Amino acid sequence: MENNAKPAGGAQIWRKELYSILGAFSFLYLSITTVFFYIRRRRIADIRYRPLRLNILNVIASITLCVMACLRTAFYPDFPCALVNWPAYIGFFLYCSSVTCRVISFTWIAEYNLAKLRLSIAYTPSLNLSNLSNNSINNNFNNNSPISPGIKERLEKDFPGVKLMNRLKMFKHFTTDKWLTYWIIFPTMVMALIFALVEQLTSPNLSIIPLSTNCTPAGIEYIPLHILNGTFLILIIPFLICLIYNIKDAYGLRNELMFNLVSGAIAYIGYFMIELVFPRWKNYFGSLMLAWVTFIICHTVSITIPLIQSFNNKVHSLPNSIKSSKRAIKRSLSTTKRNNQNNQNNIVIGDGKSKRYLMFEKVLEDSELFERYKVCAAACFCAELVIFLQEYQYLKILVSHSCTPSNKEVLPPPSPVLHITETGHVTFPNNSDLLNTSTTTLVSPTFVTTPCTKSIAETVTAASWIPMPFELRTDYSTFYETFFDSNSDLAINFPGCLLSDIKEMVKEEKYELTMYEEAREEVLNLLYRNTFERFLKMYGTEIEKKGIYNKG
């Protein structure tokens, strides 16, 4: 079929060479960066929240569409329509479905972590009064005070926080990249191949013999494709934007996905503008080149930048005292070894801490900044770490009372200043003096007898040598089930040796008051390494107002 379209730019040799080179560059750039991204995936900070299958399928769609866009522009108006039909159906169907699945997966992860945070905020742990016999202490506590998350989740399924968590858990299986790939993307691709095949067999504009190059955007062969893109543009994109609009994450994943959605919509509108309003531009700048620009930028943001950052990621080392302490706290079932370890702790604790780590401790010891650290931890998708510190303080209350019955300073923590709604919206009180250092320091879960940066043994000296009181075993067991049981919603990924040691102690019921000390050190390690840098970026101003941090 003869194509009567006439180029407006005279000789086309420059355009063929330019866009052919651009097509080759696109293929190499997208492919090579993706291969290196896969190789270095373990060094990418947020790889756990970037579903690998979905990202790779997204890259395959980008390669298909970018190469097709460059070649069509290079050889316009003589590019075969059949070579537009197949890449267009495969590429656009794959791109739209993979981006949608990435948003769904990310939304679930973010909402699940916010649910954990809401659980801890709404139900701050307090003393289990049935374990206490001191009447003066009992009188200081409200009998309606909520109990610890582990007990709460097992016994009170009607609590709002638990209801929200249970609703999210119902969809956990359906938001994994494996399920989304097999049950959403694969069926979508089968549908795309069927549409492309039917159009190839029935449309004369897609004939190969004779070769057809008369491709029109309003052709009947592209109606299913326009229906998909129109539905994605008008219905799905606004819905996906609503899903992630209020989400805050410390890795920038929400902004990355938002850019993918908005730029894709703009490129699709630009395609029709060039095809229908400015057709002569196609001799210089093809109608699909706006999509090419979008795919290249989105790939750079999603793949290339995380890849580059994997070479530049700063890993702040722990102070020597913490490293020595971690070696010293290795758990043993022997009482003799336990005493030796505590002697070693007394020697190394407090030595060799860097200024940065001291700043980290001061932040955790400040009640108001601790509330903000909860938000930061949720934004880093590790809310269970700060909840661990909160629950550890709960154990410290019990140990303090059990070992020093006359202690009158043990007070219940009040309601925290942080508020989280059902939708995950985080708010702080509108008080300009909240961060003023002259105001009275608020009591928080961090302040029980000592801050969460201090161990039980440092708080109650007797805890390092007295046997475990029988009435505390249930609470220690609950703590284990909450943070060490792999089936728990708040389970932490502790090192295997630490986990096996504690599991053995619990299994043989050889509890120790200081049995969770190494776990506490590991949690502080994870927070310091993985979240403190982001906390400084999120709340640097608040820290400066406290006089803890000076950017200069």
XYZ file of C-alpha atoms in Angstrom:
552
model
C 0.000 0.000 0.000
C 1.454 3.316 -1.079
C 1.835 5.940 1.578
C 1.139 9.497 0.307
C 2.464 11.244 3.415
C 5.147 13.749 2.476
C 7.898 14.811 4.837
C 8.088 18.511 5.583
C 11.726 18.560 6.470
C 13.401 17.729 3.183
C 16.100 15.016 3.352
C 15.476 12.469 6.121
C 18.963 10.983 6.421
C 19.778 12.982 9.575
C 16.535 11.861 11.205
C 17.131 8.183 10.415
C 20.637 8.250 11.802
C 19.747 10.278 14.884
C 16.733 8.239 15.992
C 18.308 4.911 15.046
C 21.253 5.724 17.298
C 18.791 6.872 19.960
C 16.952 3.538 19.699
C 20.199 1.582 20.129
C 21.177 3.794 23.051
C 17.768 3.248 24.677
C 18.097 -0.519 24.432
C 21.636 -0.551 25.853
C 20.922 1.984 28.589
C 17.764 0.292 29.830
C 19.242 -3.219 29.600
C 22.657 -2.552 31.154
C 21.367 -0.502 34.072
C 18.758 -3.168 34.814
C 21.365 -5.944 34.793
C 23.558 -3.990 37.233
C 20.491 -3.171 39.328
C 19.802 -6.894 39.651
C 23.444 -7.700 40.450
C 23.660 -5.037 43.156
C 20.124 -5.478 44.476
C 21.333 -6.532 47.932
C 23.150 -3.215 48.356
C 20.132 -1.102 47.429
C 18.665 0.281 50.640
C 14.994 -0.021 49.717
C 15.118 -3.177 47.579
C 12.709 -4.951 49.964
C 10.057 -2.438 48.955
C 10.786 -2.539 45.220
C 9.141 -5.778 43.984
C 11.835 -7.220 41.729
C 9.520 -9.050 39.312
C 7.309 -6.016 38.817
C 10.265 -3.689 38.278
C 11.866 -5.988 35.700
C 8.569 -6.394 33.829
C 8.232 -2.616 33.902
C 11.690 -2.324 32.329
C 10.795 -4.868 29.607
C 7.758 -2.750 28.720
C 9.922 0.391 28.627
C 12.508 -1.248 26.334
C 9.809 -2.451 23.958
C 8.105 0.935 23.714
C 11.283 3.063 23.618
C 12.876 1.091 20.788
C 9.616 1.084 18.837
C 9.149 4.841 19.338
C 12.679 5.631 18.128
C 12.500 3.387 15.058
C 9.037 4.620 14.065
C 10.252 8.226 14.286
C 13.465 7.396 12.394
C 11.718 5.764 9.433
C 8.471 7.754 9.380
C 6.417 7.642 7.158
C 7.802 4.321 5.861
C 7.740 2.310 9.111
C 5.601 -0.878 8.872
C 2.366 -0.678 10.864
C 2.746 -4.308 11.952
C 5.914 -3.337 13.847
C 3.886 -0.697 15.673
C 0.925 -2.963 16.423
C 2.717 -5.732 18.345
C 5.097 -3.615 20.455
C 2.278 -1.168 21.225
C -0.097 -3.834 22.526
C 2.585 -5.744 24.409
C 4.365 -2.657 25.745
C 1.398 -0.561 26.847
C -0.529 -3.450 28.395
C 2.594 -4.569 30.270
C 3.542 -1.054 31.366
C 0.084 -0.117 32.645
C -0.393 -3.393 34.521
C 3.103 -3.416 36.059
C 2.843 0.202 37.285
C -0.594 -0.551 38.749
C 0.742 -3.609 40.557
C 3.728 -1.670 41.905
C 1.383 0.927 43.396
C -0.822 -1.771 44.950
C 2.170 -3.560 46.491
C 3.688 -0.334 47.826
C 0.365 0.855 49.245
C -0.102 -2.335 51.229
C 3.432 -2.183 52.675
C 3.019 1.470 53.704
C -0.461 1.011 55.174
C 0.621 -2.115 57.044
C 3.477 -0.231 58.724
C 1.176 2.658 59.572
C -1.218 0.138 61.105
C 1.619 -1.133 63.305
C 2.394 2.418 64.345
C -1.267 3.176 65.040
C -1.427 0.039 67.154
C 1.445 1.271 69.327
C 0.126 4.828 69.589
C -3.444 3.916 70.432
C -2.465 1.294 72.971
C 0.663 2.291 74.825
C 1.806 -0.626 77.015
C 1.345 -0.327 80.739
C 1.631 -2.564 83.743
C -0.284 -5.799 84.032
C -1.848 -5.150 87.401
C -2.530 -8.801 88.146
C 1.229 -9.285 88.490
C 1.679 -6.508 91.084
C 0.903 -6.706 94.756
C 1.951 -3.257 95.935
C -1.232 -1.297 96.561
C 0.439 2.064 96.239
C 1.607 1.157 92.757
C -1.788 -0.228 91.831
C -3.444 3.036 92.781
C -1.263 4.908 90.282
C -2.512 2.899 87.322
C -5.819 3.029 85.523
C -7.481 -0.358 85.423
C -8.627 0.413 81.895
C -5.070 0.931 80.673
C -4.335 -1.036 77.511
C -2.017 -4.000 77.610
C 0.887 -5.023 75.445
C 0.437 -5.704 71.691
C 1.055 -9.446 71.921
C -1.669 -9.993 74.526
C -3.970 -7.484 72.885
C -3.852 -9.158 69.471
C -4.676 -12.550 70.936
C -7.457 -11.536 73.313
C -9.120 -8.363 72.007
C -9.916 -8.695 68.327
C -12.445 -5.851 68.490
C -9.868 -3.161 69.213
C -9.784 -0.674 66.278
C -6.019 -1.059 65.810
C -6.268 -4.832 65.651
C -9.275 -4.662 63.314
C -7.297 -2.484 60.921
C -4.333 -4.855 61.089
C -6.541 -7.868 60.452
C -8.185 -6.205 57.450
C -4.777 -5.557 55.926
C -3.568 -9.088 56.648
C -6.487 -10.452 54.622
C -4.951 -8.875 51.511
C -1.303 -9.670 52.238
C -1.169 -12.681 49.918
C -2.754 -10.690 47.094
C -0.191 -7.883 47.197
C 3.009 -9.906 46.784
C 4.877 -9.415 43.524
C 4.568 -13.144 42.791
C 0.774 -13.178 43.074
C 0.382 -9.902 41.183
C 2.641 -11.177 38.410
C 0.880 -14.521 37.976
C -2.720 -13.378 38.423
C -2.737 -9.814 37.109
C 0.106 -9.257 34.684
C 0.174 -12.668 32.972
C -3.593 -12.672 32.184
C -3.266 -9.071 30.993
C -0.465 -10.069 28.638
C -2.470 -13.005 27.286
C -5.268 -10.552 26.553
C -2.811 -8.174 24.841
C -1.437 -10.950 22.613
C -4.940 -12.029 21.655
C -5.935 -8.472 20.712
C -2.720 -7.960 18.734
C -3.188 -11.257 16.876
C -6.831 -10.560 16.030
C -5.981 -7.094 14.742
C -3.042 -8.458 12.750
C -5.280 -11.021 11.025
C -8.277 -8.785 10.378
C -6.990 -5.263 9.726
C -5.798 -4.392 6.180
C -3.739 -1.529 7.615
C -1.491 -4.089 9.322
C -0.805 -6.238 6.293
C 2.716 -7.455 5.700
C 2.236 -8.430 2.042
C 1.797 -5.838 0.639
C 3.587 -3.925 3.395
C 1.360 -1.272 4.963
C 2.901 1.888 6.398
C -0.277 3.977 6.618
C -0.722 4.011 10.398
C -3.407 6.298 11.767
C -4.027 6.840 15.492
C -7.799 6.584 14.989
C -7.574 3.307 13.111
C -9.963 0.553 14.131
C -7.013 -1.746 14.849
C -6.021 0.424 17.828
C -9.456 0.730 19.456
C -8.756 -1.890 22.211
C -5.445 -0.167 22.921
C -7.085 3.237 23.205
C -9.782 1.780 25.461
C -7.069 0.397 27.765
C -5.087 3.635 27.824
C -8.231 5.737 28.249
C -9.418 3.587 31.144
C -5.969 3.763 32.710
C -5.847 7.533 32.237
C -9.375 8.452 33.355
C -10.168 5.824 36.014
C -7.136 3.884 37.203
C -4.567 6.689 37.515
C -6.816 8.912 39.711
C -7.624 5.883 41.874
C -3.951 4.965 42.266
C -3.031 8.568 43.071
C -5.675 8.598 45.805
C -4.179 5.402 47.248
C -0.695 6.815 47.700
C -1.440 10.528 48.084
C -1.275 10.629 51.905
C 1.521 8.091 52.263
C 4.858 9.304 53.596
C 7.926 7.171 53.055
C 11.558 7.953 53.733
C 12.827 6.373 50.499
C 10.932 8.534 48.010
C 9.032 5.565 46.563
C 5.709 7.350 46.790
C 7.025 10.348 44.804
C 8.597 7.993 42.297
C 5.322 6.193 41.636
C 3.418 9.474 41.569
C 5.783 10.751 38.864
C 5.282 7.550 36.849
C 1.520 7.986 36.905
C 1.358 11.711 36.154
C 4.065 11.755 33.460
C 2.495 8.758 31.716
C -0.832 10.569 31.512
C 0.855 13.697 30.104
C 2.737 11.666 27.478
C -0.475 9.937 26.350
C -2.238 13.278 25.924
C 0.812 14.638 24.084
C 0.669 11.709 21.641
C -2.809 12.706 20.447
C -1.872 16.379 20.351
C 0.954 15.686 17.911
C -1.020 13.133 15.858
C -4.188 15.211 15.479
C -3.235 18.860 16.059
C 0.407 19.105 14.944
C 0.880 16.223 12.447
C 3.767 17.894 10.601
C 5.856 17.703 13.798
C 6.141 13.973 13.196
C 8.775 14.639 10.532
C 11.059 15.953 13.260
C 9.750 14.820 16.622
C 7.613 11.677 16.513
C 4.321 11.527 18.371
C 5.657 8.657 20.492
C 8.826 10.506 21.512
C 7.069 12.166 24.443
C 6.415 8.660 25.716
C 10.096 7.836 25.109
C 11.169 10.801 27.250
C 8.769 9.688 29.988
C 9.979 6.070 29.989
C 13.644 7.091 30.091
C 13.105 9.515 32.993
C 10.974 7.013 34.922
C 13.603 4.313 34.416
C 16.322 6.688 35.598
C 14.360 7.464 38.751
C 13.342 3.856 39.488
C 16.457 1.923 38.448
C 19.477 4.100 37.666
C 19.397 6.426 40.687
C 18.970 3.580 43.244
C 21.803 1.778 41.434
C 24.109 4.803 41.744
C 23.110 5.288 45.376
C 24.091 1.692 46.097
C 27.720 2.738 45.473
C 27.412 5.884 47.581
C 25.400 4.650 50.540
C 27.036 5.711 53.800
C 27.142 3.055 56.487
C 27.811 4.719 59.830
C 29.793 2.353 61.996
C 28.762 1.544 65.530
C 30.845 2.827 68.453
C 33.460 0.397 69.727
C 31.618 0.184 73.023
C 28.488 -1.083 71.285
C 30.426 -3.642 69.273
C 32.190 -4.843 72.412
C 28.901 -4.909 74.230
C 27.316 -7.016 71.515
C 30.138 -9.535 71.815
C 29.856 -9.452 75.590
C 26.105 -9.947 75.792
C 26.042 -13.302 73.943
C 23.418 -15.334 75.753
C 24.234 -18.467 77.632
C 22.237 -20.929 79.669
C 24.975 -20.892 82.290
C 24.685 -18.546 85.284
C 28.468 -18.314 85.512
C 28.773 -17.152 81.933
C 26.013 -14.647 82.523
C 27.894 -13.044 85.427
C 31.124 -12.910 83.400
C 29.296 -11.206 80.551
C 27.821 -8.564 82.838
C 31.303 -7.788 84.218
C 32.507 -7.241 80.674
C 29.523 -4.922 79.998
C 30.434 -2.724 82.943
C 33.917 -2.249 81.473
C 32.988 -1.261 77.945
C 29.651 0.534 78.271
C 29.905 4.278 77.657
C 33.352 4.268 76.033
C 34.222 5.221 72.488
C 30.818 6.578 71.410
C 30.972 8.967 68.493
C 29.260 12.347 68.594
C 26.796 11.070 66.033
C 25.824 8.085 68.138
C 25.494 10.267 71.235
C 23.131 12.472 69.230
C 21.161 9.343 68.280
C 20.840 8.402 71.964
C 19.743 11.917 72.913
C 17.015 11.811 70.279
C 15.656 8.534 71.646
C 15.864 9.872 75.198
C 13.761 12.925 74.326
C 10.062 12.152 74.734
C 8.857 14.477 71.957
C 11.519 13.462 69.426
C 10.821 9.823 70.238
C 7.247 10.342 69.019
C 8.594 11.699 65.745
C 11.017 8.810 65.496
C 7.980 6.532 65.404
C 6.771 8.328 62.284
C 10.236 8.072 60.744
C 10.397 4.340 61.491
C 6.996 3.819 59.877
C 8.173 5.831 56.855
C 11.196 3.499 56.682
C 8.809 0.515 56.967
C 10.283 -0.702 60.256
C 7.746 0.455 62.853
C 8.293 -2.766 64.798
C 11.735 -1.519 65.902
C 10.421 1.459 67.890
C 7.541 -0.660 69.169
C 10.184 -3.081 70.449
C 11.784 -0.256 72.454
C 8.370 0.726 73.807
C 7.623 -2.825 74.903
C 11.113 -3.169 76.316
C 10.303 -0.214 78.563
C 7.212 -2.112 79.668
C 9.427 -4.998 80.771
C 11.674 -2.520 82.536
C 8.697 -1.302 84.584
C 7.963 -4.850 85.699
C 11.579 -5.629 86.525
C 11.968 -2.339 88.408
C 8.960 -3.099 90.544
C 9.853 -6.746 91.074
C 13.449 -6.060 92.098
C 12.822 -2.832 94.021
C 9.303 -3.067 95.519
C 9.709 0.241 97.367
C 10.400 2.175 94.177
C 7.811 4.976 94.021
C 9.149 6.565 90.852
C 7.646 3.999 88.498
C 4.786 5.851 86.809
C 2.590 4.834 83.883
C 3.229 6.603 80.574
C 0.490 9.070 79.587
C -1.195 9.242 76.210
C 1.438 10.108 73.588
C 1.286 13.355 71.657
C 1.144 11.602 68.284
C -2.247 10.842 66.695
C -2.874 8.505 63.765
C -6.300 8.129 62.139
C -7.842 5.070 60.475
C -6.644 6.402 57.114
C -3.069 6.634 58.353
C -2.965 10.432 58.631
C -0.321 11.456 61.203
C -0.810 14.669 63.182
C 0.958 16.518 65.990
C -0.677 19.094 68.289
C -0.748 22.664 67.004
C 1.498 23.980 69.748
C 4.268 26.341 68.755
C 5.971 25.719 72.093
C 6.054 21.959 71.662
C 9.708 21.947 70.705
C 10.763 24.842 72.889
C 13.510 23.697 75.211
C 12.116 25.877 77.978
C 8.877 23.887 78.202
C 8.405 21.068 80.664
C 9.655 17.749 79.325
C 6.792 15.389 78.612
C 6.786 11.914 80.072
C 6.645 9.282 77.324
C 7.074 5.538 76.944
C 10.802 6.254 76.667
C 10.917 7.450 80.276
C 10.086 4.673 82.713
C 13.013 4.445 85.107
C 15.722 5.053 82.526
C 15.476 5.844 78.801
C 15.328 3.044 76.230
C 19.032 3.528 75.482
C 19.807 2.036 78.914
C 19.491 -1.659 79.573
C 17.540 -3.368 82.333
C 20.842 -4.307 84.000
C 21.931 -0.656 83.974
C 18.586 0.363 85.438
C 18.274 -2.305 88.124
C 21.652 -3.666 89.203
C 20.090 -6.682 90.895
C 18.631 -7.833 87.575
C 22.053 -9.080 86.516
C 22.192 -11.787 89.170
C 18.811 -12.546 90.755
C 16.685 -15.418 89.361
C 13.700 -14.666 87.150
C 10.613 -13.924 89.329
C 7.890 -16.389 88.466
C 5.254 -13.681 87.945
C 7.310 -12.130 85.104
C 7.557 -15.270 82.978
C 4.255 -14.653 81.217
C 5.314 -11.123 80.262
C 8.701 -12.289 78.995
C 6.998 -15.037 77.030
C 4.593 -12.514 75.503
C 7.544 -10.313 74.543
C 9.108 -13.306 72.779
C 5.901 -14.123 70.905
C 5.500 -10.509 69.824
C 8.965 -9.847 68.391
C 10.711 -13.207 67.895
C 7.946 -15.487 66.616
C 8.032 -15.477 62.793
C 4.210 -15.589 62.696
C 3.852 -12.344 64.636
C 2.857 -9.109 62.902
C 5.684 -7.345 64.746
C 8.389 -9.970 64.188
C 11.899 -8.533 63.740
C 14.500 -10.086 61.477
C 17.114 -10.832 64.142
C 20.381 -12.672 63.324
C 20.012 -16.450 63.361
C 22.393 -17.076 66.262
C 20.638 -14.532 68.482
C 17.226 -15.906 67.574
C 18.220 -19.528 68.190
C 19.755 -18.698 71.602
C 16.634 -16.919 72.815
C 14.351 -19.546 71.313
C 16.243 -22.254 73.196
C 15.972 -20.348 76.472
C 12.220 -19.899 76.044
C 11.719 -23.514 74.977
C 13.574 -24.824 78.043
C 11.948 -22.148 80.239
C 15.333 -20.908 81.429
C 14.363 -17.244 81.529
C 16.732 -14.475 82.597
C 15.849 -10.879 83.377
C 18.538 -9.710 80.941
C 17.871 -12.280 78.216
C 16.724 -9.638 75.687
C 19.724 -7.318 76.087
C 21.473 -8.408 72.901
C 18.183 -8.055 71.014
C 17.859 -4.487 72.311
C 21.395 -3.724 71.122
C 20.541 -5.179 67.712
C 17.401 -3.030 67.468
C 19.390 0.109 68.321
C 21.945 -0.958 65.719
C 19.250 -1.339 63.037
C 17.661 1.982 63.903
C 20.986 3.791 63.903
C 22.222 2.334 60.635
C 18.982 2.347 58.645
C 16.859 5.225 59.916
C 18.873 7.871 61.760
C 20.185 9.574 58.619
C 16.632 9.819 57.285
C 15.370 11.045 60.642
C 17.866 13.904 60.506
C 16.536 14.870 57.074
C 12.893 14.626 58.140
C 13.171 16.389 61.516
C 16.446 18.316 61.417
C 14.673 21.572 62.324
C 13.013 20.040 65.393
C 16.346 18.621 66.568
C 18.014 22.027 66.160
C 15.294 23.654 68.274
C 16.077 21.136 70.979
C 19.752 22.096 70.836
C 20.760 18.518 70.042
C 21.798 19.003 66.434
C 23.527 21.902 64.728
C 23.784 21.763 60.941
C 26.688 24.150 61.011
